[in-house]
Every structure is written in C-alpha cells, then in structure tokens.
C-alpha cells in the first residue's frame, strides 16, 4: 500500500500526529498478515455485519432504463445500513490491538457515526462522534441511533457546520488525546496511512462483487458505478477491479442545478486538505470552498487521494449528479424495486440509469448501493412537498 | 536571513527571545504598524505574521475564530504581502500559515513573493518533516528560513532530526493539543526535547509556543532550557480586550522581559 498515489496522498499533519500515524501503519501491516486478526475480521463481518451482501438484479429499474442490465451491490443491507460498517469494524479491531480505549469519529450523513457507535459498543470502546450542526438537523434519525448505541454526539458549530468541519474538530481532538484515542476516520481521506487502510477494509465490496458477478451472469460487469463523497465505497468497489477491463464511473454530488455542488474531482484542483494532497474545491488563495448538496455524506470539498490519481490517469471517469436527479433516482428505486436508497447512493443510481439507457441489453452495470435511505426521509419528503 | 540573525544575536547576548503572533486581518490593517512598533518597544525579537486558513486544524477556538473572522472580512494573500511590507520594516518577520495557501500560490512563487515583501521565515504547522524537502528547497531559493515544529511524543532521535533540518529556530509545541491552552494532563516535561534539539543543532534557537500567556507560563517554558517563547492566542485575546498600542506594549513587556534562568 503506497504512501502516494501518483503525486497525491502523503501526510501533511501537525508533528504531534506523526508518531501515531507511524504506529497505526505498523500495527495495520502486522494485522493484515496475522491469520488471527483476519479470522476475527471475517467472523465479525459475517456474524455481526451480515456479509456477504447480495448482488441483486434490478429488473424493473432495468426495464425503466430500457438498455443494459442494472445490478445492485447491496451494501444497504450491511449492519447499520451502509458500507461504513466494513471500515469501522476493521479500524475498531486495530484500535483494540493498539490498546486504545477511546474512539473518535466524524460523520456527515451519520452512517459512519452509527457504524462507529456500533463497533464501539461491540468492542467495549468509548465512542465520541463529531457532527456538524447542519447535518445533525438533516440526519436526525442517525443522531438518535448513535446516542442509543451509547456514543456521545458532539455538535460542531464552527465553519461550514458540515462534514469538513466535523473532520477538523476530530483532528483537533486527536491532537490533544492521541495517547489514548484512535481516530476512526470514515472515508478514504486524511493523511497516510488512512486512505490505504480504509480502502483495504472496504475492498471486501469489490472482491465479493467480482465473485458474485461471475456466478450471476458469467463474467465481470461492463461498468461499475459508485457515489463519491470522500470516496470509500467507490474505492472499495473500484480497487479490486482496477486491473480488469471493467469500466469504472465515480459519481459526485453536483448540488443544486447550476452549482459546483461538492464536485471536487469535477470542479476542484489539487490542494492539501485534512492531511493529504488531492483534489479540493478552493479559491485563488487556497481557502477551501463551502459545498452544497442534498446529501450530507457527499457534502465534502475534498476527496480521497487515490481518486485524484484515478482521475488524472484516466482509469476512472467521474461525473456529477445534481440534487433533483438524485431525488428522481431515489423515487425510481423505491417504486420499481421496493428499496429506499440513501441519497448518497441515489446519485450513483441516477448515473447508472443514464448509462444503462445508452448501452445495449447485453451489457451489465453494477451499482454499489452504499446505504439505505431511512435516514433521508425528512429531506426527501421536505423536497417533494 | 534577518530572522536567523536577530534570533541568534538575542540568544548570544543571553536575552529571552520573544516572538508575538499576529493574524493578518484586512480590518486591522490601519492599526498594524502601531501594534508592531509597540511590540518591538516591549522587547519583541521578531514577529510571526499569521495568514488565515479556512481549515486551521492546529488551532484552538480563539485563533480559529480569528481566522474565520479575517476571511469573512475579505482578507487575501495581497493583504498578507501588504502587511509583510509594513511589519518587516519594524521587526524580522516570519509568515505562519497552513500548507494549502502556500501550495496554491506555488511553492517557489510564494517563497519568492514573500521574500520580496520582506519576509525572512516560513512556518507551516501541517507540514511534516517527511513532506518538507521541496518546501525547504523553495524557501531557501526565496531567501526564507523554513521553521519546523517539534512536539511532545516525538523521540529524542526525531527531535534531533527536526532540529537539524529546521532553519531560523525550532518551534517546540508545549503540550498535546491545539493553540490556546493545555487540557488537564496534556503537558509534558519539555526539557529532554529541548536538550535533544540543542545537542543536535547547537546554534539553532529553540522556542516554545502554544499556551504562553503571561510571565508565569513564559518562565515555565524558559525553565526547560528553551531560548524563547512564541505568544499567539493570548495576544489575540489581548487585542480583543484592549487594542491600544500602549496597553499592548505594557502587557507584552512582562512576557518579553521574563529572564532566562
Ligand atoms: C450511504 C452512504 N454512501 C456514501 C457515503 C459517502 O462516503 P464514501 O464516499 O466514503 O463512500 C456516505 C457517507 O456518509 C454514506 O452514508
């Protein structure tokens, strides 16, 4: 696992964090080679997490699109309702291995906070979650869930009061408490080795998908689609497919029509945010821009560094989907398949339907349905009224 | 290399090195010169000019709020250059800002323009030693000393490496935490770190920063063998309380006048 993806990545952090990052890298590398760790990860993925998740043929959505077949990798069925569990479990076990009794996390949509709260409870680690006030308002059910799971939710009142500033707050906490605390970062962002670790634990998505696609339709899909906030469900999907001929499409939040939304890869330029060099939405002085998206989990001006490299090298194509189109896809999946998708995943669904329309029936598209939409009912109903 | 020279001279003369930190803010531009003159009068050795960043992860609530306010007030890189021209006439001045604003202006170009505006040092709190090589090259080409930070939790060996690579001075972070003040239990004994730095780079001054707010905290920092102190949050609070140059001078004189043991 590299420190750099092309020129991107690295560790731009205050010196106080350097020893902790070095320890994390060492422990993670040991753990990956340790059969006992891998057994425990696999046991809990199955018995607590509900893995493997199915690959589902969305036949009525396929008919609606009228082109290539659309299949869903059902991460919405993972314990807690999103792919976030995969990473929270892995890093929770690493925290235990390092003897750190306290977990902190940031959360946007609340899914990573819920996943961390569940893992904290299951492993007996004290858990505190930073969440922007704006997100607390729009993802209320997840705030309640975190509290019921025994975590403390700390409102972040500074800056944008969304995911970006929740990460700032978590980093500040970590700087002060690094001796006793593991920062369980929720996406493939942050300083090395976090992007590699998160991608490693999320890659179970793509590994399962490969096997399941071959079993279901005899070969790998023609196209894999995933939404990109920080980029962890997308990297979990793409990383195991990167050396195959499968086309890869990452979907960012385009925000309201006519805006740049949260499209760091679509509209940003290289910059350093939260410890890594990657694409960042920023102004001419390098001040990080405020973003806007209907989906709290994608509402972030940065992106994981491996995506930056996939973009530059052309291995992955990126596009942005606007709020209204994501909402349309939300409703399509609800009435066509009886599944309420997360608004984050709805961005990927819209792009997948658009692609399916243009492609022949013989092709197969797999969309990673990164989470379920229960948390979004307030936003969806509010937008529909 | 005015920063290096001023600090080395003060150290050689056994004086306490006192470096105040001021955030550039457009709204305060008209007061800047008087403030810096007052600080020099009070015994400041050099100045840190802070350029606000939208995501200041090494800063506590006071400096974070100051940065947000400065940015909301429209403060830009041009304001920094203008401030630099003013302050560097009065005191050797180093710029402190996060990595992204510098990168956005281009490492070489930024170093050159800052040098041209009279700046003689650069401090980047989210730049690790591991990432610093191209930054050190760019700084040197622009005539700036790139100041590195050391922190609690680093081994003696690591602090030694930082001291050998740092220019101007070594900035030693006083505790586990962000700028402002230390939470209960987050202070460590800095003497071994100061020692390690002095052994590795005998002529490089070591300055303690974070949490220096009065004579007592300055005295505690100097008792570790450090050569001086950096004062940030407390100065910002002082300016918010009473921005008159005479008041600032009186207040800062007590810190700058703290004798070395
Ligand atoms: C359901 C869901 N999908 C996607 C994301 C975006 O994160 P990432 O890009 O890391 O997968 C989130 C983040 O909160 C989420 O909750």
GROMACS .gro file of N, CA, C and O in nm, chain A residues 3-4 9-16 18-19 158-159 164-165 167-168 171-172 175-179 269-275 277 280 282-289, chain B residues 51-59 64 68 71 75-77 99-101 103-105 125-128 130-131 135 149-154 158 162 176-178 185-186 188:
model
  336
    3UNK      N    1   0.235   0.520  -0.004
    3UNK     CA    2   0.214   0.646   0.064
    3UNK      C    3   0.159   0.749  -0.033
    3UNK      O    4   0.098   0.846   0.006
    4UNK      N    5   0.186   0.726  -0.160
    4UNK     CA    6   0.146   0.819  -0.265
    4UNK      C    7   0.069   0.745  -0.372
    4UNK      O    8   0.099   0.630  -0.402
    9UNK      N    9  -0.174   1.217  -0.206
    9UNK     CA   10  -0.167   1.147  -0.078
    9UNK      C   11  -0.069   1.214   0.015
    9UNK      O   12  -0.064   1.337   0.025
   10UNK      N   13   0.013   1.134   0.081
   10UNK     CA   14   0.111   1.188   0.175
   10UNK      C   15   0.049   1.214   0.312
   10UNK      O   16  -0.065   1.175   0.339
   11UNK      N   17   0.129   1.277   0.399
   11UNK     CA   18   0.081   1.306   0.535
   11UNK      C   19   0.121   1.447   0.573
   11UNK      O   20   0.233   1.472   0.618
   12UNK      N   21   0.031   1.540   0.549
   12UNK     CA   22   0.053   1.681   0.586
   12UNK      C   23  -0.019   1.705   0.718
   12UNK      O   24  -0.137   1.739   0.719
   13UNK      N   25   0.051   1.681   0.827
   13UNK     CA   26  -0.013   1.686   0.959
   13UNK      C   27   0.077   1.755   1.060
   13UNK      O   28   0.199   1.756   1.046
   14UNK      N   29   0.015   1.811   1.164
   14UNK     CA   30   0.095   1.862   1.275
   14UNK      C   31   0.182   1.750   1.332
   14UNK      O   32   0.142   1.633   1.337
   15UNK      N   33   0.300   1.790   1.376
   15UNK     CA   34   0.400   1.694   1.423
   15UNK      C   35   0.347   1.601   1.533
   15UNK      O   36   0.386   1.485   1.541
   16UNK      N   37   0.257   1.651   1.615
   16UNK     CA   38   0.202   1.570   1.724
   16UNK      C   39   0.141   1.439   1.673
   16UNK      O   40   0.138   1.340   1.746
   18UNK      N   41   0.241   1.265   1.405
   18UNK     CA   42   0.331   1.180   1.327
   18UNK      C   43   0.358   1.044   1.393
   18UNK      O   44   0.346   0.939   1.329
   19UNK      N   45   0.391   1.041   1.524
   19UNK     CA   46   0.415   0.910   1.584
   19UNK      C   47   0.291   0.820   1.582
   19UNK      O   48   0.302   0.698   1.561
  158UNK      N   49  -1.857   2.526   1.422
  158UNK     CA   50  -1.768   2.620   1.353
  158UNK      C   51  -1.768   2.597   1.202
  158UNK      O   52  -1.810   2.492   1.153
  159UNK      N   53  -1.722   2.696   1.130
  159UNK     CA   54  -1.705   2.687   0.986
  159UNK      C   55  -1.836   2.656   0.914
  159UNK      O   56  -1.938   2.719   0.939
  164UNK      N   57  -1.686   1.868   0.659
  164UNK     CA   58  -1.550   1.922   0.659
  164UNK      C   59  -1.509   1.968   0.799
  164UNK      O   60  -1.399   1.936   0.846
  165UNK      N   61  -1.595   2.042   0.863
  165UNK     CA   62  -1.558   2.094   0.994
  165UNK      C   63  -1.569   1.989   1.104
  165UNK      O   64  -1.504   2.001   1.207
  167UNK      N   65  -1.456   1.691   1.053
  167UNK     CA   66  -1.321   1.631   1.043
  167UNK      C   67  -1.220   1.721   1.113
  167UNK      O   68  -1.134   1.672   1.188
  168UNK      N   69  -1.229   1.852   1.092
  168UNK     CA   70  -1.138   1.944   1.163
  168UNK      C   71  -1.147   1.922   1.314
  168UNK      O   72  -1.045   1.915   1.383
  171UNK      N   73  -0.988   1.598   1.419
  171UNK     CA   74  -0.841   1.606   1.415
  171UNK      C   75  -0.788   1.682   1.536
  171UNK      O   76  -0.686   1.643   1.595
  172UNK      N   77  -0.856   1.788   1.575
  172UNK     CA   78  -0.811   1.866   1.691
  172UNK      C   79  -0.820   1.783   1.819
  172UNK      O   80  -0.731   1.786   1.904
  175UNK      N   81  -0.530   1.538   1.817
  175UNK     CA   82  -0.402   1.601   1.852
  175UNK      C   83  -0.388   1.609   2.004
  175UNK      O   84  -0.280   1.586   2.060
  176UNK      N   85  -0.498   1.639   2.071
  176UNK     CA   86  -0.491   1.655   2.217
  176UNK      C   87  -0.489   1.520   2.289
  176UNK      O   88  -0.431   1.507   2.397
  177UNK      N   89  -0.555   1.419   2.231
  177UNK     CA   90  -0.576   1.293   2.304
  177UNK      C   91  -0.514   1.171   2.237
  177UNK      O   92  -0.556   1.058   2.261
  178UNK      N   93  -0.415   1.196   2.157
  178UNK     CA   94  -0.362   1.090   2.070
  178UNK      C   95  -0.306   0.970   2.149
  178UNK      O   96  -0.302   0.859   2.098
  179UNK      N   97  -0.270   0.993   2.274
  179UNK     CA   98  -0.212   0.882   2.351
  179UNK      C   99  -0.316   0.776   2.387
  179UNK      O  100  -0.281   0.660   2.407
  269UNK      N  101  -0.929   2.160  -0.786
  269UNK     CA  102  -0.790   2.149  -0.834
  269UNK      C  103  -0.705   2.095  -0.719
  269UNK      O  104  -0.746   2.095  -0.605
  270UNK      N  105  -0.583   2.048  -0.750
  270UNK     CA  106  -0.502   1.986  -0.646
  270UNK      C  107  -0.478   2.078  -0.526
  270UNK      O  108  -0.452   2.198  -0.544
  271UNK      N  109  -0.489   2.024  -0.408
  271UNK     CA  110  -0.468   2.101  -0.287
  271UNK      C  111  -0.453   2.009  -0.167
  271UNK      O  112  -0.474   1.887  -0.178
  272UNK      N  113  -0.417   2.068  -0.055
  272UNK     CA  114  -0.396   1.989   0.067
  272UNK      C  115  -0.508   2.019   0.166
  272UNK      O  116  -0.524   2.132   0.210
  273UNK      N  117  -0.587   1.918   0.194
  273UNK     CA  118  -0.693   1.931   0.293
  273UNK      C  119  -0.693   1.806   0.380
  273UNK      O  120  -0.682   1.696   0.328
  274UNK      N  121  -0.705   1.824   0.509
  274UNK     CA  122  -0.712   1.712   0.602
  274UNK      C  123  -0.596   1.614   0.583
  274UNK      O  124  -0.616   1.491   0.583
  275UNK      N  125  -0.478   1.669   0.562
  275UNK     CA  126  -0.358   1.586   0.569
  275UNK      C  127  -0.312   1.521   0.441
  275UNK      O  128  -0.211   1.452   0.441
  277UNK      N  129  -0.267   1.545  -0.011
  277UNK     CA  130  -0.278   1.618  -0.138
  277UNK      C  131  -0.376   1.543  -0.226
  277UNK      O  132  -0.360   1.424  -0.252
  280UNK      N  133  -0.932   1.947  -0.443
  280UNK     CA  134  -1.002   2.024  -0.341
  280UNK      C  135  -1.077   2.139  -0.410
  280UNK      O  136  -1.021   2.206  -0.499
  282UNK      N  137  -1.161   2.500  -0.397
  282UNK     CA  138  -1.093   2.605  -0.325
  282UNK      C  139  -1.090   2.732  -0.408
  282UNK      O  140  -1.113   2.729  -0.529
  283UNK      N  141  -1.057   2.843  -0.342
  283UNK     CA  142  -1.048   2.969  -0.416
  283UNK      C  143  -0.903   2.999  -0.454
  283UNK      O  144  -0.814   2.916  -0.434
  284UNK      N  145  -0.880   3.118  -0.508
  284UNK     CA  146  -0.749   3.153  -0.562
  284UNK      C  147  -0.642   3.163  -0.453
  284UNK      O  148  -0.523   3.161  -0.483
  285UNK      N  149  -0.682   3.175  -0.326
  285UNK     CA  150  -0.586   3.179  -0.215
  285UNK      C  151  -0.572   3.044  -0.146
  285UNK      O  152  -0.508   3.035  -0.041
  286UNK      N  153  -0.636   2.942  -0.199
  286UNK     CA  154  -0.628   2.812  -0.134
  286UNK      C  155  -0.723   2.797  -0.016
  286UNK      O  156  -0.709   2.703   0.063
  287UNK      N  157  -0.817   2.889  -0.002
  287UNK     CA  158  -0.919   2.873   0.101
  287UNK      C  159  -1.022   2.773   0.051
  287UNK      O  160  -1.066   2.781  -0.064
  288UNK      N  161  -1.057   2.679   0.136
  288UNK     CA  162  -1.145   2.570   0.094
  288UNK      C  163  -1.289   2.621   0.082
  288UNK      O  164  -1.337   2.695   0.168
  289UNK      N  165  -1.354   2.583  -0.026
  289UNK     CA  166  -1.488   2.637  -0.055
  289UNK      C  167  -1.595   2.569   0.029
  289UNK      O  168  -1.582   2.455   0.070
  436UNK      N  169  -0.127   3.403   0.833
  436UNK     CA  170  -0.222   3.420   0.723
  436UNK      C  171  -0.336   3.321   0.747
  436UNK      O  172  -0.313   3.201   0.761
  437UNK      N  173  -0.459   3.372   0.756
  437UNK     CA  174  -0.570   3.283   0.793
  437UNK      C  175  -0.597   3.175   0.689
  437UNK      O  176  -0.581   3.197   0.570
  438UNK      N  177  -0.637   3.057   0.738
  438UNK     CA  178  -0.674   2.945   0.651
  438UNK      C  179  -0.812   2.896   0.694
  438UNK      O  180  -0.845   2.900   0.813
  439UNK      N  181  -0.888   2.849   0.598
  439UNK     CA  182  -1.026   2.807   0.626
  439UNK      C  183  -1.035   2.685   0.718
  439UNK      O  184  -1.136   2.664   0.782
  440UNK      N  185  -0.929   2.604   0.723
  440UNK     CA  186  -0.935   2.479   0.799
  440UNK      C  187  -0.814   2.463   0.890
  440UNK      O  188  -0.731   2.374   0.870
  441UNK      N  189  -0.806   2.547   0.992
  441UNK     CA  190  -0.684   2.552   1.075
  441UNK      C  191  -0.684   2.443   1.184
  441UNK      O  192  -0.716   2.469   1.299
  442UNK      N  193  -0.642   2.322   1.146
  442UNK     CA  194  -0.657   2.209   1.239
  442UNK      C  195  -0.563   2.214   1.358
  442UNK      O  196  -0.586   2.143   1.455
  443UNK      N  197  -0.458   2.295   1.352
  443UNK     CA  198  -0.369   2.301   1.468
  443UNK      C  199  -0.408   2.413   1.564
  443UNK      O  200  -0.341   2.435   1.664
  444UNK      N  201  -0.518   2.483   1.532
  444UNK     CA  202  -0.557   2.596   1.615
  444UNK      C  203  -0.678   2.566   1.703
  444UNK      O  204  -0.772   2.498   1.662
  449UNK      N  205  -0.895   2.998   1.567
  449UNK     CA  206  -0.986   2.953   1.461
  449UNK      C  207  -1.090   3.062   1.433
  449UNK      O  208  -1.116   3.096   1.317
  453UNK      N  209  -1.153   3.273   1.088
  453UNK     CA  210  -1.283   3.281   1.022
  453UNK      C  211  -1.326   3.426   1.003
  453UNK      O  212  -1.378   3.465   0.898
  456UNK      N  213  -1.124   3.593   0.729
  456UNK     CA  214  -1.165   3.550   0.594
  456UNK      C  215  -1.300   3.608   0.557
  456UNK      O  216  -1.321   3.651   0.444
  460UNK      N  217  -1.004   3.910   0.386
  460UNK     CA  218  -0.858   3.909   0.389
  460UNK      C  219  -0.802   3.816   0.282
  460UNK      O  220  -0.846   3.701   0.271
  461UNK      N  221  -0.706   3.864   0.205
  461UNK     CA  222  -0.647   3.783   0.097
  461UNK      C  223  -0.495   3.784   0.106
  461UNK      O  224  -0.435   3.854   0.190
  462UNK      N  225  -0.435   3.708   0.015
  462UNK     CA  226  -0.289   3.699   0.005
  462UNK      C  227  -0.229   3.838  -0.018
  462UNK      O  228  -0.121   3.870   0.033
  484UNK      N  229  -0.042   2.463   0.487
  484UNK     CA  230   0.023   2.422   0.363
  484UNK      C  231  -0.054   2.467   0.239
  484UNK      O  232   0.006   2.510   0.140
  485UNK      N  233  -0.188   2.460   0.242
  485UNK     CA  234  -0.260   2.480   0.115
  485UNK      C  235  -0.250   2.620   0.056
  485UNK      O  236  -0.233   2.632  -0.065
  486UNK      N  237  -0.262   2.726   0.135
  486UNK     CA  238  -0.249   2.859   0.073
  486UNK      C  239  -0.113   2.878   0.006
  486UNK      O  240  -0.104   2.938  -0.102
  488UNK      N  241   0.083   2.633  -0.117
  488UNK     CA  242   0.083   2.546  -0.235
  488UNK      C  243   0.002   2.608  -0.348
  488UNK      O  244   0.041   2.602  -0.465
  489UNK      N  245  -0.109   2.668  -0.312
  489UNK     CA  246  -0.198   2.726  -0.414
  489UNK      C  247  -0.127   2.837  -0.491
  489UNK      O  248  -0.152   2.857  -0.609
  490UNK      N  249  -0.038   2.909  -0.423
  490UNK     CA  250   0.036   3.015  -0.491
  490UNK      C  251   0.164   2.962  -0.555
  490UNK      O  252   0.238   3.038  -0.618
  510UNK      N  253   0.235   2.474   1.006
  510UNK     CA  254   0.211   2.376   1.114
  510UNK      C  255   0.163   2.240   1.064
  510UNK      O  256   0.170   2.143   1.140
  511UNK      N  257   0.113   2.230   0.941
  511UNK     CA  258   0.074   2.097   0.893
  511UNK      C  259   0.172   2.042   0.790
  511UNK      O  260   0.137   1.955   0.711
  512UNK      N  261   0.295   2.090   0.796
  512UNK     CA  262   0.399   2.036   0.708
  512UNK      C  263   0.488   1.944   0.791
  512UNK      O  264   0.557   1.990   0.881
  513UNK      N  265   0.485   1.816   0.761
  513UNK     CA  266   0.568   1.723   0.838
  513UNK      C  267   0.709   1.719   0.778
  513UNK      O  268   0.729   1.756   0.662
  515UNK      N  269   0.863   1.470   0.678
  515UNK     CA  270   0.863   1.378   0.565
  515UNK      C  271   0.823   1.448   0.435
  515UNK      O  272   0.863   1.407   0.327
  516UNK      N  273   0.738   1.550   0.444
  516UNK     CA  274   0.690   1.619   0.324
  516UNK      C  275   0.771   1.745   0.294
  516UNK      O  276   0.742   1.816   0.199
  520UNK      N  277   0.970   2.194   0.009
  520UNK     CA  278   0.941   2.321   0.074
  520UNK      C  279   1.069   2.388   0.121
  520UNK      O  280   1.084   2.510   0.114
  534UNK      N  281   0.841   2.233   1.321
  534UNK     CA  282   0.785   2.220   1.455
  534UNK      C  283   0.818   2.083   1.512
  534UNK      O  284   0.814   1.982   1.440
  535UNK      N  285   0.849   2.081   1.640
  535UNK     CA  286   0.865   1.955   1.713
  535UNK      C  287   0.754   1.951   1.817
  535UNK      O  288   0.696   2.054   1.851
  536UNK      N  289   0.723   1.833   1.866
  536UNK     CA  290   0.608   1.823   1.958
  536UNK      C  291   0.628   1.710   2.057
  536UNK      O  292   0.708   1.620   2.034
  537UNK      N  293   0.553   1.716   2.167
  537UNK     CA  294   0.556   1.608   2.264
  537UNK      C  295   0.525   1.475   2.196
  537UNK      O  296   0.449   1.472   2.100
  538UNK      N  297   0.584   1.368   2.244
  538UNK     CA  298   0.557   1.238   2.185
  538UNK      C  299   0.662   1.198   2.083
  538UNK      O  300   0.672   1.082   2.046
  539UNK      N  301   0.740   1.298   2.036
  539UNK     CA  302   0.848   1.265   1.945
  539UNK      C  303   0.966   1.209   2.023
  539UNK      O  304   0.994   1.253   2.134
  543UNK      N  305   1.393   1.179   1.684
  543UNK     CA  306   1.310   1.255   1.589
  543UNK      C  307   1.330   1.405   1.608
  543UNK      O  308   1.343   1.480   1.513
  547UNK      N  309   1.455   1.686   1.339
  547UNK     CA  310   1.382   1.810   1.312
  547UNK      C  311   1.472   1.932   1.332
  547UNK      O  312   1.472   2.025   1.251
  561UNK      N  313   0.030   1.837   2.427
  561UNK     CA  314  -0.059   1.767   2.335
  561UNK      C  315  -0.185   1.852   2.317
  561UNK      O  316  -0.264   1.863   2.410
  562UNK      N  317  -0.200   1.912   2.201
  562UNK     CA  318  -0.321   1.990   2.180
  562UNK      C  319  -0.300   2.099   2.077
  562UNK      O  320  -0.194   2.111   2.015
  563UNK      N  321  -0.405   2.180   2.060
  563UNK     CA  322  -0.403   2.289   1.963
  563UNK      C  323  -0.366   2.419   2.034
  563UNK      O  324  -0.355   2.423   2.157
  570UNK      N  325  -0.357   1.742   3.220
  570UNK     CA  326  -0.278   1.621   3.194
  570UNK      C  327  -0.208   1.618   3.059
  570UNK      O  328  -0.144   1.519   3.026
  571UNK      N  329  -0.220   1.723   2.979
  571UNK     CA  330  -0.162   1.718   2.845
  571UNK      C  331  -0.025   1.784   2.833
  571UNK      O  332   0.032   1.791   2.726
  573UNK      N  333   0.378   1.796   2.906
  573UNK     CA  334   0.485   1.701   2.930
  573UNK      C  335   0.609   1.780   2.968
  573UNK      O  336   0.614   1.901   2.951
   0.00000   0.00000   0.00000
